[in-house]
PDB file of C-alpha atoms in Angstrom:
ATOM      1  CA  MET A   1     105.777 139.717  46.590  1.00  0.00           C
ATOM      2  CA  SER A   2     109.188 141.250  46.059  1.00  0.00           C
ATOM      3  CA  TYR A   3     111.991 139.205  47.600  1.00  0.00           C
ATOM      4  CA  GLN A   4     115.464 140.446  48.432  1.00  0.00           C
ATOM      5  CA  HIS A   5     116.671 136.854  48.226  1.00  0.00           C
ATOM      6  CA  ARG A   6     115.091 136.141  44.835  1.00  0.00           C
ATOM      7  CA  GLU A   7     117.134 133.061  44.000  1.00  0.00           C
ATOM      8  CA  LEU A   8     116.469 131.506  47.400  1.00  0.00           C
ATOM      9  CA  ALA A   9     112.758 132.336  47.235  1.00  0.00           C
ATOM     10  CA  ALA A  10     112.553 130.722  43.791  1.00  0.00           C
ATOM     11  CA  GLY A  11     113.161 127.337  45.366  1.00  0.00           C
ATOM     12  CA  ARG A  12     116.802 127.049  46.315  1.00  0.00           C
ATOM     13  CA  TRP A  13     115.983 127.825  49.962  1.00  0.00           C
ATOM     14  CA  HIS A  14     113.999 124.623  50.298  1.00  0.00           C
ATOM     15  CA  GLN A  15     116.991 122.591  49.106  1.00  0.00           C
ATOM     16  CA  LEU A  16     118.964 123.671  52.170  1.00  0.00           C
ATOM     17  CA  SER A  17     118.746 121.679  55.369  1.00  0.00           C
ATOM     18  CA  PHE A  18     116.908 123.160  58.334  1.00  0.00           C
ATOM     19  CA  LEU A  19     120.259 123.751  60.057  1.00  0.00           C
ATOM     20  CA  GLU A  20     121.580 125.653  57.040  1.00  0.00           C
ATOM     21  CA  GLN A  21     118.409 127.719  56.854  1.00  0.00           C
ATOM     22  CA  MET A  22     118.622 128.661  60.529  1.00  0.00           C
ATOM     23  CA  ALA A  23     122.340 129.447  60.202  1.00  0.00           C
ATOM     24  CA  ASN A  24     121.576 131.836  57.334  1.00  0.00           C
ATOM     25  CA  ILE A  25     118.802 133.503  59.306  1.00  0.00           C
ATOM     26  CA  GLY A  26     121.242 133.868  62.191  1.00  0.00           C
ATOM     27  CA  SER A  27     123.797 135.431  59.879  1.00  0.00           C
ATOM     28  CA  GLU A  28     121.347 138.138  58.825  1.00  0.00           C
ATOM     29  CA  LEU A  29     120.346 138.678  62.439  1.00  0.00           C
ATOM     30  CA  GLU A  30     124.033 139.048  63.355  1.00  0.00           C
ATOM     31  CA  ARG A  31     124.285 141.791  60.750  1.00  0.00           C
ATOM     32  CA  ALA A  32     121.247 143.514  62.246  1.00  0.00           C
ATOM     33  CA  LEU A  33     122.769 143.318  65.731  1.00  0.00           C
ATOM     34  CA  ASN A  34     126.122 144.623  64.509  1.00  0.00           C
ATOM     35  CA  TRP A  35     124.539 147.569  62.685  1.00  0.00           C
ATOM     36  CA  ARG A  36     122.381 148.333  65.700  1.00  0.00           C
ATOM     37  CA  ALA A  37     125.493 148.379  67.919  1.00  0.00           C
ATOM     38  CA  LYS A  38     127.062 150.853  65.464  1.00  0.00           C
ATOM     39  CA  ASN A  39     123.888 152.954  65.757  1.00  0.00           C
ATOM     40  CA  ASN A  40     123.084 152.573  62.055  1.00  0.00           C
ATOM     41  CA  LEU A  41     119.385 151.857  62.379  1.00  0.00           C
ATOM     42  CA  THR A  42     118.731 151.979  58.633  1.00  0.00           C
ATOM     43  CA  TYR A  43     121.110 149.109  57.904  1.00  0.00           C
ATOM     44  CA  ALA A  44     119.940 147.272  61.030  1.00  0.00           C
ATOM     45  CA  GLN A  45     116.336 147.407  59.806  1.00  0.00           C
ATOM     46  CA  GLN A  46     117.364 146.236  56.333  1.00  0.00           C
ATOM     47  CA  ALA A  47     119.222 143.257  57.810  1.00  0.00           C
ATOM     48  CA  LEU A  48     116.242 142.496  60.042  1.00  0.00           C
ATOM     49  CA  ALA A  49     113.941 142.541  57.006  1.00  0.00           C
ATOM     50  CA  ARG A  50     116.212 140.030  55.242  1.00  0.00           C
ATOM     51  CA  ALA A  51     116.276 137.799  58.344  1.00  0.00           C
ATOM     52  CA  LEU A  52     112.483 137.897  58.575  1.00  0.00           C
ATOM     53  CA  GLU A  53     112.177 137.110  54.877  1.00  0.00           C
ATOM     54  CA  LEU A  54     114.353 134.014  55.307  1.00  0.00           C
ATOM     55  CA  LEU A  55     112.449 133.027  58.420  1.00  0.00           C
ATOM     56  CA  ASP A  56     109.178 133.293  56.503  1.00  0.00           C
ATOM     57  CA  LEU A  57     110.593 131.079  53.743  1.00  0.00           C
ATOM     58  CA  THR A  58     111.566 128.544  56.396  1.00  0.00           C
ATOM     59  CA  LEU A  59     108.089 128.701  57.912  1.00  0.00           C
ATOM     60  CA  GLU A  60     106.537 127.938  54.514  1.00  0.00           C
ATOM     61  CA  SER A  61     108.266 124.574  54.370  1.00  0.00           C
ATOM     62  CA  ALA A  62     108.348 123.750  58.087  1.00  0.00           C
ATOM     63  CA  GLU A  63     106.815 120.443  59.042  1.00  0.00           C
ATOM     64  CA  GLY A  64     105.370 119.633  62.408  1.00  0.00           C
ATOM     65  CA  PHE A  65     103.499 121.754  64.890  1.00  0.00           C
ATOM     66  CA  ALA A  66     106.411 122.086  67.336  1.00  0.00           C
ATOM     67  CA  ARG A  67     108.803 123.417  64.700  1.00  0.00           C
ATOM     68  CA  LYS A  68     106.265 125.886  63.318  1.00  0.00           C
ATOM     69  CA  LYS A  69     105.435 127.044  66.827  1.00  0.00           C
ATOM     70  CA  GLU A  70     109.090 127.688  67.638  1.00  0.00           C
ATOM     71  CA  LEU A  71     109.707 129.518  64.358  1.00  0.00           C
ATOM     72  CA  CYS A  72     106.663 131.721  64.943  1.00  0.00           C
ATOM     73  CA  ARG A  73     107.854 132.481  68.473  1.00  0.00           C
ATOM     74  CA  VAL A  74     111.334 133.350  67.198  1.00  0.00           C
ATOM     75  CA  ARG A  75     109.789 135.680  64.617  1.00  0.00           C
ATOM     76  CA  GLU A  76     107.605 137.321  67.236  1.00  0.00           C
ATOM     77  CA  ALA A  77     110.547 137.822  69.598  1.00  0.00           C
ATOM     78  CA  MET A  78     112.749 139.200  66.794  1.00  0.00           C
ATOM     79  CA  VAL A  79     110.194 141.815  65.818  1.00  0.00           C
ATOM     80  CA  ASP A  80     109.597 142.657  69.470  1.00  0.00           C
ATOM     81  CA  TYR A  81     113.327 143.102  70.135  1.00  0.00           C
ATOM     82  CA  PHE A  82     114.040 145.316  67.151  1.00  0.00           C
ATOM     83  CA  CYS A  83     110.731 147.138  66.682  1.00  0.00           C
ATOM     84  CA  GLY A  84     108.685 146.694  69.832  1.00  0.00           C
ATOM     85  CA  THR A  85     109.019 147.104  73.574  1.00  0.00           C
ATOM     86  CA  ASN A  86     111.141 143.963  74.079  1.00  0.00           C
ATOM     87  CA  GLN A  87     108.525 142.395  76.307  1.00  0.00           C
ATOM     88  CA  PHE A  88     110.353 139.052  76.068  1.00  0.00           C
ATOM     89  CA  GLY A  89     113.518 140.574  77.538  1.00  0.00           C
ATOM     90  CA  SER A  90     115.754 139.504  74.644  1.00  0.00           C
ATOM     91  CA  THR A  91     119.349 140.653  74.591  1.00  0.00           C
ATOM     92  CA  GLU A  92     122.017 140.800  71.945  1.00  0.00           C
ATOM     93  CA  ARG A  93     123.758 137.964  73.772  1.00  0.00           C
ATOM     94  CA  SER A  94     120.627 135.792  73.889  1.00  0.00           C
ATOM     95  CA  TRP A  95     120.140 136.140  70.122  1.00  0.00           C
ATOM     96  CA  ARG A  96     123.749 135.211  69.435  1.00  0.00           C
ATOM     97  CA  ARG A  97     123.483 132.219  71.789  1.00  0.00           C
ATOM     98  CA  TYR A  98     120.299 131.026  70.100  1.00  0.00           C
ATOM     99  CA  PHE A  99     121.641 131.049  66.543  1.00  0.00           C
ATOM    100  CA  ALA A 100     125.296 130.067  67.137  1.00  0.00           C
ATOM    101  CA  PRO A 101     124.599 126.321  67.503  1.00  0.00           C
ATOM    102  CA  PHE A 102     122.814 126.275  64.133  1.00  0.00           C
ATOM    103  CA  ALA A 103     125.857 127.804  62.435  1.00  0.00           C
ATOM    104  CA  TYR A 104     128.160 125.355  64.160  1.00  0.00           C
ATOM    105  CA  ALA A 105     126.019 122.334  63.275  1.00  0.00           C
ATOM    106  CA  ALA A 106     125.543 123.447  59.670  1.00  0.00           C
ATOM    107  CA  ARG A 107     129.314 123.804  59.208  1.00  0.00           C
ATOM    108  CA  LYS A 108     129.984 120.497  60.926  1.00  0.00           C
ATOM    109  CA  ASN A 109     127.534 118.649  58.646  1.00  0.00           C
ATOM    110  CA  ARG A 110     129.232 119.793  55.425  1.00  0.00           C
TER     111      ARG A 110
END
């Protein structure tokens, strides 16, 4: 598989805490939201692909049924929001509100 985040996929990703991983996923999703708001769908899709790649790397190392279930649901809702019919009713605001606490906690724990 060809990774955009080659260095992270090679093992560095698993050295990050779960909070740091989620904060990085949120950062890529923020980029996707910002590009979508600017009506640049090409860049939005590229940022979404990077966010999904990081989410998949997180899923590989996730422990516990509850965490895996939530990560799978987040992935499903992300794809639905950007590429589907938005059956979950996600909004730009709801995505920002979901990922913001991870960024805050990751920075606070440094």
